[in-house]
CSV table of C-alpha atoms in Angstrom, one decimal:
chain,number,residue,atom,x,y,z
Z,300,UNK,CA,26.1,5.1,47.5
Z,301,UNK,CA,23.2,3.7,45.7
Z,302,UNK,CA,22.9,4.0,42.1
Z,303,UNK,CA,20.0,3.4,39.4
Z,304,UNK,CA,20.2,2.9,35.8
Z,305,UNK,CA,17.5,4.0,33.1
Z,306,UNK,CA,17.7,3.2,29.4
Z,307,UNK,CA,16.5,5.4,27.4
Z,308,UNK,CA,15.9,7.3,24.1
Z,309,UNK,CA,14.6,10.8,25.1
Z,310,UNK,CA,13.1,11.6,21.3
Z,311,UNK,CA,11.9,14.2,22.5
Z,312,UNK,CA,12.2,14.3,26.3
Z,313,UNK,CA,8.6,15.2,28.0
Z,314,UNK,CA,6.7,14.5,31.1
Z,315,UNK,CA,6.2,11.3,31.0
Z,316,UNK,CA,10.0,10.9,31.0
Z,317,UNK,CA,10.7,13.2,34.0
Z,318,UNK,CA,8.0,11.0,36.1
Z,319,UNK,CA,10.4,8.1,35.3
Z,320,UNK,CA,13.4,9.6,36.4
Z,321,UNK,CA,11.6,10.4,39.8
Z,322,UNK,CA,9.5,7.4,40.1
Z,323,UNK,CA,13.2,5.4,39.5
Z,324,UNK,CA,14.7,7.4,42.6
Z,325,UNK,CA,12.2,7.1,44.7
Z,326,UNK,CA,11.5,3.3,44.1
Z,327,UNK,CA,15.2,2.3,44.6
Z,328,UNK,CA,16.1,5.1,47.1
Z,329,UNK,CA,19.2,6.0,44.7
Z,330,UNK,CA,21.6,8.7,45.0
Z,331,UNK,CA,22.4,8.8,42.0
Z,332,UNK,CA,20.4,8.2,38.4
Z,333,UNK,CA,22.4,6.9,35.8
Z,334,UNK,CA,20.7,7.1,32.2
Z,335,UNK,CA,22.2,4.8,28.7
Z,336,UNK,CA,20.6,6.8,26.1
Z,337,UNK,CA,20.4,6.3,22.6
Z,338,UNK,CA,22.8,8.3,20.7
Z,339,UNK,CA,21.4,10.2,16.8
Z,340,UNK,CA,19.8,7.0,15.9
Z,341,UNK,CA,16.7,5.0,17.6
Z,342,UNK,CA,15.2,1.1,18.0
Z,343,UNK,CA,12.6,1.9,15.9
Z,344,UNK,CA,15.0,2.3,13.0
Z,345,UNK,CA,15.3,6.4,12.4
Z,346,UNK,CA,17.3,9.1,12.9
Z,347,UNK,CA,16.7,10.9,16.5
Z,348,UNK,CA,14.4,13.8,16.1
Z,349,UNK,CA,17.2,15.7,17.7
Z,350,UNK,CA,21.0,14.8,18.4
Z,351,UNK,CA,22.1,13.7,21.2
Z,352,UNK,CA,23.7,16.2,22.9
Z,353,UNK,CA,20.8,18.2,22.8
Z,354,UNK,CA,18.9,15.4,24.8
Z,355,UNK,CA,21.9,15.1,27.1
Z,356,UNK,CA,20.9,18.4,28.6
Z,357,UNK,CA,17.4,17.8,28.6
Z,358,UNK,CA,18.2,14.7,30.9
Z,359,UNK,CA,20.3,16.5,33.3
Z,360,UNK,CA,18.2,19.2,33.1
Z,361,UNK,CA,15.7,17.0,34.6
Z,362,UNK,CA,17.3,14.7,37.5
Z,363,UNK,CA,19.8,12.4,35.7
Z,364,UNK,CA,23.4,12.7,36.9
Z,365,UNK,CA,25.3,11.1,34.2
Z,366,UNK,CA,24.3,10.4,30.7
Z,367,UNK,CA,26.1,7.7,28.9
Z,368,UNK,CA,25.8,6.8,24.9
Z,369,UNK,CA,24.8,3.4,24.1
Z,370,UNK,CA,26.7,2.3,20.6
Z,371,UNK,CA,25.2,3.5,17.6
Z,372,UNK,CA,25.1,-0.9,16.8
Z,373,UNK,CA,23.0,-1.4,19.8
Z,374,UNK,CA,20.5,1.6,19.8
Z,375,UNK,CA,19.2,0.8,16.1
Z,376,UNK,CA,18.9,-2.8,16.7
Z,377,UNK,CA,16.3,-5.0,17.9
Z,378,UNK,CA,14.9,-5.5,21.0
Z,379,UNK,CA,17.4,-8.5,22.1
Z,380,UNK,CA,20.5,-6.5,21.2
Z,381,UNK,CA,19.7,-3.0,22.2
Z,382,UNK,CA,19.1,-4.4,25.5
Z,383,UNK,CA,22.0,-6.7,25.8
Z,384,UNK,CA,23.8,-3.6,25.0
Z,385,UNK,CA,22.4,-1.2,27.2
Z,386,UNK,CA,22.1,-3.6,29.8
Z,387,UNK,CA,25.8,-4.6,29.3
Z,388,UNK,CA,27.4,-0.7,29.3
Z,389,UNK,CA,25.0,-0.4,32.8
Z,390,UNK,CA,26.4,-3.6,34.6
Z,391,UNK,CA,30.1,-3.2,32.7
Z,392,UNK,CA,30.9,0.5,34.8
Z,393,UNK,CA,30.3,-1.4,38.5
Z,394,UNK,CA,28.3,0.3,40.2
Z,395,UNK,CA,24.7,0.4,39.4
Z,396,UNK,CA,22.5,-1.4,41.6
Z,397,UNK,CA,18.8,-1.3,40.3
Z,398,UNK,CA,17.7,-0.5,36.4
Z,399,UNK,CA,14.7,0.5,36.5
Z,400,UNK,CA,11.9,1.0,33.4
Z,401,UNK,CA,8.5,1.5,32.6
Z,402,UNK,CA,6.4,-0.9,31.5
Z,403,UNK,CA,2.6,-1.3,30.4
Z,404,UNK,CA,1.9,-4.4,33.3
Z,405,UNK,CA,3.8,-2.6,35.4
Z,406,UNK,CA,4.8,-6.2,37.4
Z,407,UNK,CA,8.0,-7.6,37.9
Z,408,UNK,CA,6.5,-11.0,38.6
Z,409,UNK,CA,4.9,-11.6,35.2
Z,410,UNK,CA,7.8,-10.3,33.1
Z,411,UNK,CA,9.8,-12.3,35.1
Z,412,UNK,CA,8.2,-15.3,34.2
Z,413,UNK,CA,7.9,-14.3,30.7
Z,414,UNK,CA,11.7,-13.9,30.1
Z,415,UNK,CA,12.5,-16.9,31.8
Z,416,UNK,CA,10.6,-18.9,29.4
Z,417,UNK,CA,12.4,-17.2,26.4
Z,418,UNK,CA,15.3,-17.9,28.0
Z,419,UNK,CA,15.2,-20.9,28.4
Z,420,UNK,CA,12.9,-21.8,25.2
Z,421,UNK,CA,11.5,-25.5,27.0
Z,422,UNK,CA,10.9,-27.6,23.6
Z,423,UNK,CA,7.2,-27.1,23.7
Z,424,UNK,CA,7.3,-23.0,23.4
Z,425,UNK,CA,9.8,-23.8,20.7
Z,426,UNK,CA,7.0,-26.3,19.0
Z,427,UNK,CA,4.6,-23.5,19.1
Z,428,UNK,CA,6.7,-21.0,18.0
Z,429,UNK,CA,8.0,-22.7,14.4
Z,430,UNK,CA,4.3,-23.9,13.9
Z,431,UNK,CA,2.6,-20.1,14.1
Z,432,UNK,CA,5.8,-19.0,12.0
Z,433,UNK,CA,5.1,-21.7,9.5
Z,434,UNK,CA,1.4,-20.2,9.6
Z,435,UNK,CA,3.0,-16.7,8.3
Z,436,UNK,CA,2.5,-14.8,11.5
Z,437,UNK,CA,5.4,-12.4,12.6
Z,438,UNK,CA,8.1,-13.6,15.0
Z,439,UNK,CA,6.7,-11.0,17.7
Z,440,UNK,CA,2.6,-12.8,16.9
Z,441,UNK,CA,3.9,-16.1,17.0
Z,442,UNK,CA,6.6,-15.8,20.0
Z,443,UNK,CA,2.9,-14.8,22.0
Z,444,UNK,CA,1.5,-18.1,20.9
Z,445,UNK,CA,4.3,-20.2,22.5
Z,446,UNK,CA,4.0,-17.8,26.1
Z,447,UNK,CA,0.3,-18.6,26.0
Z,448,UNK,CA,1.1,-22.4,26.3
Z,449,UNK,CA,2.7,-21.2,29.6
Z,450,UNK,CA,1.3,-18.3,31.1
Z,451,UNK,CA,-2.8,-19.3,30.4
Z,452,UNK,CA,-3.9,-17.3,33.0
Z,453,UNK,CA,-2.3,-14.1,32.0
Z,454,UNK,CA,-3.4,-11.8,29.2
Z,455,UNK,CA,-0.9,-12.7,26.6
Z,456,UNK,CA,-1.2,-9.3,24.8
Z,457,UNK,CA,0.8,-7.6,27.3
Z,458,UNK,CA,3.6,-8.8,25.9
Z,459,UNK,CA,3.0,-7.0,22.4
Z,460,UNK,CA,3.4,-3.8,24.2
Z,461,UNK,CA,6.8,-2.1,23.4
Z,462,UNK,CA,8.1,-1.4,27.1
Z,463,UNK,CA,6.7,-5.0,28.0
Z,464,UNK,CA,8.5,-6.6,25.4
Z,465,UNK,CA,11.8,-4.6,26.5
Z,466,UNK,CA,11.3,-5.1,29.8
Z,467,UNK,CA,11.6,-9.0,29.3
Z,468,UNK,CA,14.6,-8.3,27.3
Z,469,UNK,CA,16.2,-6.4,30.3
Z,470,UNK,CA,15.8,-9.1,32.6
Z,471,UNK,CA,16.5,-11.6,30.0
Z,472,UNK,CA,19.5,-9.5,29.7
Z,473,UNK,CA,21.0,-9.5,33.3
Z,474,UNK,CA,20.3,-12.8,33.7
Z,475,UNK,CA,22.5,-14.0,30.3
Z,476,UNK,CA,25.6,-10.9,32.2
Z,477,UNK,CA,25.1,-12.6,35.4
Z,478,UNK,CA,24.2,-9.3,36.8
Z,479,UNK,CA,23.7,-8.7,40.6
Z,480,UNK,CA,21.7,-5.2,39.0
Z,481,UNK,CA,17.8,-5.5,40.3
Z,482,UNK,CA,15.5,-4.8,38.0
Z,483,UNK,CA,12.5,-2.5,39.0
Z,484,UNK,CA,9.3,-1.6,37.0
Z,485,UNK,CA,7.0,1.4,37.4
Z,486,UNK,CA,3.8,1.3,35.7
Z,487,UNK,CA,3.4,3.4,32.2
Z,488,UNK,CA,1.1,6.2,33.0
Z,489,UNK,CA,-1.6,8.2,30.8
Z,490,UNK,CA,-0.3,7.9,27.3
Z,491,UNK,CA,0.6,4.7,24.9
Z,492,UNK,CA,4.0,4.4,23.6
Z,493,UNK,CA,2.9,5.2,20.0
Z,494,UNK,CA,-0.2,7.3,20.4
Z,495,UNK,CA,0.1,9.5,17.4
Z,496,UNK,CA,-2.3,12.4,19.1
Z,497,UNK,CA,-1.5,14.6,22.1
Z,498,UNK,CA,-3.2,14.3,25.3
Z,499,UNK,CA,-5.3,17.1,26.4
Z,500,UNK,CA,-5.2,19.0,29.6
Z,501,UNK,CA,-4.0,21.9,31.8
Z,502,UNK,CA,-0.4,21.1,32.4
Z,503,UNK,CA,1.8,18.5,33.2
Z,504,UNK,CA,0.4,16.3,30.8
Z,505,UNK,CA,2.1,12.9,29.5
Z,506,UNK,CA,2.0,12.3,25.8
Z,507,UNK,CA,4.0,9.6,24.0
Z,508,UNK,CA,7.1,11.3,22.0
Z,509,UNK,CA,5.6,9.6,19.5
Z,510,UNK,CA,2.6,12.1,19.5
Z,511,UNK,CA,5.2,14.9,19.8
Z,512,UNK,CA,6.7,13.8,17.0
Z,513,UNK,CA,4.0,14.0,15.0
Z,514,UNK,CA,2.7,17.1,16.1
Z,515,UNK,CA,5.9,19.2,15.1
Z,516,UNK,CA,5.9,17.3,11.7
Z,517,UNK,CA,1.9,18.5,11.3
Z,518,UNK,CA,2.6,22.0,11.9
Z,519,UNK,CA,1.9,22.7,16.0
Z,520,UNK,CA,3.9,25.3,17.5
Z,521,UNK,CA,6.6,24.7,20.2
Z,522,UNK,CA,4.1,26.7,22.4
Z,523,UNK,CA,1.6,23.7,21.8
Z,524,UNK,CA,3.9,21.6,23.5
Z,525,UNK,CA,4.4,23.8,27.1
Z,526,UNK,CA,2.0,21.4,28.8
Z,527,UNK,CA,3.5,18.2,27.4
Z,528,UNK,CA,7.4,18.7,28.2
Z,529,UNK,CA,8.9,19.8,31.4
Z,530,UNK,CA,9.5,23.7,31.9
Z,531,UNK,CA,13.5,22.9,31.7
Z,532,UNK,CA,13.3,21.3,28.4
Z,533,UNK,CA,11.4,24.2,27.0
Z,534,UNK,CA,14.5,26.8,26.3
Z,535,UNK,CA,16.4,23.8,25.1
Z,536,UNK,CA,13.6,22.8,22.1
Z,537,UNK,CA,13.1,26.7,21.6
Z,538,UNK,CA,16.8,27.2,21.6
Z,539,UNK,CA,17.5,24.9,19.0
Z,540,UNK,CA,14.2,24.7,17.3
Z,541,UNK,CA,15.0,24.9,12.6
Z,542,UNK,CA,18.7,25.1,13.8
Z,543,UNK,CA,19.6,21.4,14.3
Z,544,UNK,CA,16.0,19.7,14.9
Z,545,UNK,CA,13.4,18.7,13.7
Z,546,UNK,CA,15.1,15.7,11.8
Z,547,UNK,CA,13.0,12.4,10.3
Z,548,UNK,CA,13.6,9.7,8.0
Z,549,UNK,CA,13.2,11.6,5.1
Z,550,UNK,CA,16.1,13.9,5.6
Z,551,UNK,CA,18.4,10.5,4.8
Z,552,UNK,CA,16.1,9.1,1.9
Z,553,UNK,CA,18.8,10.6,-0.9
Z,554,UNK,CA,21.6,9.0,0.8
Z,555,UNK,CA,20.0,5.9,1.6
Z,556,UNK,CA,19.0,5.7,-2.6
Z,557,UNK,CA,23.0,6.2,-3.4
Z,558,UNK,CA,23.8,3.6,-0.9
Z,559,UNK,CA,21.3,1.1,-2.3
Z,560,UNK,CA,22.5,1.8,-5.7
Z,561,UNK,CA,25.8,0.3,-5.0
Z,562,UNK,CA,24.8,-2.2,-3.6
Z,563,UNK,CA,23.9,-5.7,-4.7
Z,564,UNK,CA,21.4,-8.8,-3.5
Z,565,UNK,CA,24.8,-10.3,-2.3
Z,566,UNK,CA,26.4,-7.4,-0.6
Z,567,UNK,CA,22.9,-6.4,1.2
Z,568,UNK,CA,22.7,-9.7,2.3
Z,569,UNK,CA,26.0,-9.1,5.0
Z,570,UNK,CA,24.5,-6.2,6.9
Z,571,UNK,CA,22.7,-6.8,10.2
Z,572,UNK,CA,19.2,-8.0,9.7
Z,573,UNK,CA,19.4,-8.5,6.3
Z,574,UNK,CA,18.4,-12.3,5.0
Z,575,UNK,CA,18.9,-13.0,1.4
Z,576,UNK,CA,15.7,-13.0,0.6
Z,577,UNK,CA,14.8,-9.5,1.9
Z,578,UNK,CA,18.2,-8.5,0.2
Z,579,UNK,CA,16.5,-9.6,-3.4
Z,580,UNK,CA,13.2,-7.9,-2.3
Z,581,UNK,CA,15.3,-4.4,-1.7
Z,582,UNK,CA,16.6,-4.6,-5.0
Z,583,UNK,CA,13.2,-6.0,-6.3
Z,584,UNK,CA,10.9,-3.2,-5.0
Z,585,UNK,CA,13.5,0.1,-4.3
Z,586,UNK,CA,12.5,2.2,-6.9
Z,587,UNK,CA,14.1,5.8,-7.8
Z,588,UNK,CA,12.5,8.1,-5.7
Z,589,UNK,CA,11.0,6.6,-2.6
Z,590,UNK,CA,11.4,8.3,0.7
Z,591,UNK,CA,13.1,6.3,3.3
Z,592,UNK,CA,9.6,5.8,4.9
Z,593,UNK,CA,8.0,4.9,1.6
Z,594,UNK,CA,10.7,2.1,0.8
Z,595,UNK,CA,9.9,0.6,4.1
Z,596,UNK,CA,6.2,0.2,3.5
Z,597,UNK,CA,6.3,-0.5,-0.4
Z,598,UNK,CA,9.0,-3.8,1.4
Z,599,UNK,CA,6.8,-4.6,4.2
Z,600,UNK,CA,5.2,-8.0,4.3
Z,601,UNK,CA,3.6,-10.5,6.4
Z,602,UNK,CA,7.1,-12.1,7.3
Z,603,UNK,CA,9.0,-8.3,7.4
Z,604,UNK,CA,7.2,-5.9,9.9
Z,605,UNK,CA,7.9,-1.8,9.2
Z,606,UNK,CA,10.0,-1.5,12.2
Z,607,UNK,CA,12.2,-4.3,11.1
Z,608,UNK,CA,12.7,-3.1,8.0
Z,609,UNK,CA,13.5,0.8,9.0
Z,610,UNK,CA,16.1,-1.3,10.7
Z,611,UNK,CA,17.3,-2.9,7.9
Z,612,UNK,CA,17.7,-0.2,5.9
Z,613,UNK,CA,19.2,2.0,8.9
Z,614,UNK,CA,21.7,-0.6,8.8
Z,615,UNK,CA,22.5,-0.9,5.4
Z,616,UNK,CA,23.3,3.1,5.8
Z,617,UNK,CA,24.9,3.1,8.6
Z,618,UNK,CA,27.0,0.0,7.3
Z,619,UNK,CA,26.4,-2.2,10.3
Z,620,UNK,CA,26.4,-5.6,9.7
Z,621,UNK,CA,25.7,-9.2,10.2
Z,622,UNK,CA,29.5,-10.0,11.5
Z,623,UNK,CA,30.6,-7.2,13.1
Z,624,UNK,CA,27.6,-7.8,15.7
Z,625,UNK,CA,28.8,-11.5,15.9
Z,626,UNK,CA,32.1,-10.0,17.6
Z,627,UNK,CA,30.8,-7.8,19.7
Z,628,UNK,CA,28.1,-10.3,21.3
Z,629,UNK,CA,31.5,-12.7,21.2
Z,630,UNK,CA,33.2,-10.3,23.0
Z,631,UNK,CA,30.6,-9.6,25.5
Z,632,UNK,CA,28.7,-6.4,23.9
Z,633,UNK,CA,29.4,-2.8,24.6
Z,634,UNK,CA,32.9,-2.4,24.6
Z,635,UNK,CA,33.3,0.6,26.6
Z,636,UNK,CA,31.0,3.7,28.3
Z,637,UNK,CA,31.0,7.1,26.7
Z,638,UNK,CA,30.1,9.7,28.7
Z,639,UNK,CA,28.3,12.6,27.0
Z,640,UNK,CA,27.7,14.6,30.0
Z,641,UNK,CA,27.3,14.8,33.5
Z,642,UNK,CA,26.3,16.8,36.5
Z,643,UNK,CA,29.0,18.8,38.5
Z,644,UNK,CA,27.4,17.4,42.1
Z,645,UNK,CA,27.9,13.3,40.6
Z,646,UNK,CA,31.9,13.9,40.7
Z,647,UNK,CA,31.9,11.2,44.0
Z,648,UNK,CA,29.9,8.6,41.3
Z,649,UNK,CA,32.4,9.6,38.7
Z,650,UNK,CA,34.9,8.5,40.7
Z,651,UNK,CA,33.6,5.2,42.0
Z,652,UNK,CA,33.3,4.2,38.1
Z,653,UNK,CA,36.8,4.7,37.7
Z,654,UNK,CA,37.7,2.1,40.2
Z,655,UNK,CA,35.1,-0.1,39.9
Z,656,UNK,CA,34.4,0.0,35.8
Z,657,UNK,CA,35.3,-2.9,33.9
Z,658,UNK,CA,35.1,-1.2,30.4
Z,659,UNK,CA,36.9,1.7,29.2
Z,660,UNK,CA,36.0,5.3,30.1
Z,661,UNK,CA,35.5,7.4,27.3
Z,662,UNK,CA,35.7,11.2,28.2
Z,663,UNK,CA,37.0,12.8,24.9
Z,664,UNK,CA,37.2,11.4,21.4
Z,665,UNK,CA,40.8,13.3,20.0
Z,666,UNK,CA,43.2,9.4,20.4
Z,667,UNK,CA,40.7,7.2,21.9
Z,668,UNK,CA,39.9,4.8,19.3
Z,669,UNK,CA,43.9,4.3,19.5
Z,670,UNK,CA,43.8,3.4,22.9
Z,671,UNK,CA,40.9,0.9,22.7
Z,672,UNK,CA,41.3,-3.1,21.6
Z,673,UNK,CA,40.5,-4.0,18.2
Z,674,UNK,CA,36.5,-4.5,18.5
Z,675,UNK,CA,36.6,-2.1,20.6
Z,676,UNK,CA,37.8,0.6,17.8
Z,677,UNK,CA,34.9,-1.3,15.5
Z,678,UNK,CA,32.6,-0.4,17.4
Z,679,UNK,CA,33.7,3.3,18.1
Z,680,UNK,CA,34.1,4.1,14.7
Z,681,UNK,CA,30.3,3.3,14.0
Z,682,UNK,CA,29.7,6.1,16.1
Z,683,UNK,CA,32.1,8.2,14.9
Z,684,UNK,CA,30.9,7.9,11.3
Z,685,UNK,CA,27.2,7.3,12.6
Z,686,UNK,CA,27.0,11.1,14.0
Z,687,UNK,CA,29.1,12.6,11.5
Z,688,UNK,CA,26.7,11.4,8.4
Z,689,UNK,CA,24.1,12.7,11.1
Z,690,UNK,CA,26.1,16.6,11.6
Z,691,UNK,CA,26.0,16.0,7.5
Z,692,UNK,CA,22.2,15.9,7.3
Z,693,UNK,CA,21.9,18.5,10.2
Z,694,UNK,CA,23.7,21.0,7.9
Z,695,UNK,CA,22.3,20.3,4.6
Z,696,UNK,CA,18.6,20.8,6.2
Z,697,UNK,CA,19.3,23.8,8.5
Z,698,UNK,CA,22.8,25.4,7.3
Z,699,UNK,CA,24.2,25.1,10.6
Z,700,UNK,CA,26.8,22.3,11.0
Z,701,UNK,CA,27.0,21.1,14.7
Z,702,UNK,CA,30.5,20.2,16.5
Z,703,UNK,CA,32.0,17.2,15.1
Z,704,UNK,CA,33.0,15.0,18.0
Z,705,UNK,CA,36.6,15.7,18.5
Z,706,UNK,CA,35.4,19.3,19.6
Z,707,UNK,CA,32.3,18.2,21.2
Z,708,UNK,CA,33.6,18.0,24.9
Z,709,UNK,CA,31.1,16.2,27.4
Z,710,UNK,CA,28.0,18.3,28.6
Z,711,UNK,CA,28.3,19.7,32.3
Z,712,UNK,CA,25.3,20.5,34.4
Z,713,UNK,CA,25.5,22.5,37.1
């Protein structure tokens, strides 16, 4: 049996995403595809554009076998940590063999090389890299400068791309897990991860979720997108379409003003991400009324980019914070694998996992957290509370409150 593992988000799911899932299969000649998706909340530092569940059955709709949830802590972190935790949930159940993502180089080689220099961090890229921050360039800008010192003859700005930057984080990632799991790449295809603007063509055609995002949010009609998502996911968006989705940033912005109202420079200063000095800049610069999107720009600065200050504030609402991160990386990341659904034919894989997995099994959420060691239970409760506040929001938009997760069983697929 041969099994390969994708890491994922899926906000929305669309073409490009189904050419992954087959590309994966036919690169590592799996049985079986795996997928660690992202549960209500994303890297970027937002709410999912639609829950998870939802975007379970879009995946098994469309060639995975078995989606699992990667920890609510993980999926809204940065690039380091949501890898080290998807990476750890794939190589923790025992038997995935390849993982496999996209990336914009689309060569193993170079980001091979790459994350074996910030692995290591020889003195000289660490030179380089506390001179260009002392300059006032962004980690990402000045972490580039120190690779140029060691890959001249490569185009250094492949490694500001997103899926190039996780892709060296996934490799960084088995290395640090001593993981026999290979890692694969496929090239990105036709569309930039954050194009805001929808491809044109006749069908099948790959644009970024980003643009899909957008598109819904500037009025386009769910029959705009046909030719952008695969014709299984259709009846699931249409289904479901100002019932439960779409849901942005905004939708939290009250709840994210309450929050910061209680809290002060010192308090802010404990949750994940937060330094104390952009704790005294949130309390400097929030001012009543401002959007959740609107804080983060009126925050941003040379030294805080938006995304990691969505983050910030995502974890500040989500209260995830500086220690509680501390003992999961102490204790060796994810904690355990939730399964939120599964196809019927991937029983046999089901039951290799539950001989071979070294971390917990979650099927059902009515006395698990019980059952689970101490930072174990930290971390399930995070996601417990994390898609409840979500369920919350879901309701108060659309008037339709979705199963909470002790009656939310795990999505079959025939």
């Amino acid at each position: 049996m041969k099994v390969v593992g994708l890491i994922t988000e899926y906000n929305p799911f669309h073409n490009g995403h189904h050419h992954h899932i087959k590309e994966a299969r036919k690169l590592s000649g799996a049985d079986y595809c795996v997928v660690v998706m992202s549960g209500n909340y994303v890297q970027r530092g937002a709410p999912a554009f639609l829950d998870k569940y939802t975007r379970t059955r879009m995946a098994l709709a469309c060639g995975a076998d078995l989606v699992l949830e990667l920890p609510v802590c993980f999926a809204g972190a940065s690039a380091e940590y949501f890898s080290m935790g998807a990476v750890s949930v794939l190589n923790g159940i025992g038997v995935i063999d390849s993982l496999c993502f996209g990336s914009e180089c689309g060569s193993i080689e170079v980001l091979k090389e790459a994350s074996d220099i910030l692995l290591t961090e020889p003195p000289l890229f660490k030179k380089v890299l506390n001179d260009s921050l002392k300059t006032g360039k962004t980690f990402p800008q000045a972490r580039m400068d120190a690779l140029q010192v060691y890959m001249p003859q490569t185009d250094i700005s492949l490694f500001s791309s997103p899926n190039n930057i996780l892709g060296m984080e996934y490799i960084k990632a088995l290395t640090t897990l001593n993981s026999n799991i290979m890692p694969l790449t496929i090239p990105r295809i036709s569309s930039a991860y954050h194009k805001e603007s929808l491809n044109e063509g006749e069908d099948s055609v790959i644009s970024s979720a980003t643009a899909i995002r957008r598109a819904i949010r500037n009025g386009k009609q769910l029959t705009d997108l046909v030719s952008h998502i695969p014709k299984e996911v259709f009846p699931l968006l249409d289904s479901t379409y100002k019932k439960t989705w779409p849901i942005f940033e905004e939708d939290f912005s009250l709840l994210l003003q309450y929050k910061l109202m209680t809290e002060t420079s010192t308090s802010l200063s404990r949750y994940l991400d937060v330094t104390p000095d952009l704790a005294n800049r949130i309390k400097s610069l929030m001012e009543p009324g401002l959007t959740f999107s609107e804080a983060a720009k009126v925050m941003k600065s040379k030294q805080w980019t938006l995304t990691r200050l969505n983050r910030s504030l995502l974890h500040i609402l989500l209260n995830i914070t500086e220690d509680s991160m501390k003992q999961y990386k102490a204790a060796g990341y994810a904690q355990y694998a939730r399964i939120l659904g599964i196809r019927k034919t991937a029983s046999p894989l089901l039951r290799s996992m539950a001989k071979k997995s070294k971390l917990p099994l979650i099927t059902k959420t009515g006395g698990t957290a019980v059952k689970l060691p101490k930072t174990a239970q930290a971390m399930f409760q995070e996601d417990l509370f994390s898609t409840a506040l979500y369920n919350e929001i879901v309701y108060n938009k659309f008037g339709i409150m979705p199963k909470n997760e002790y009656k939310q069983g795990i999505i079959l697929q025939d």
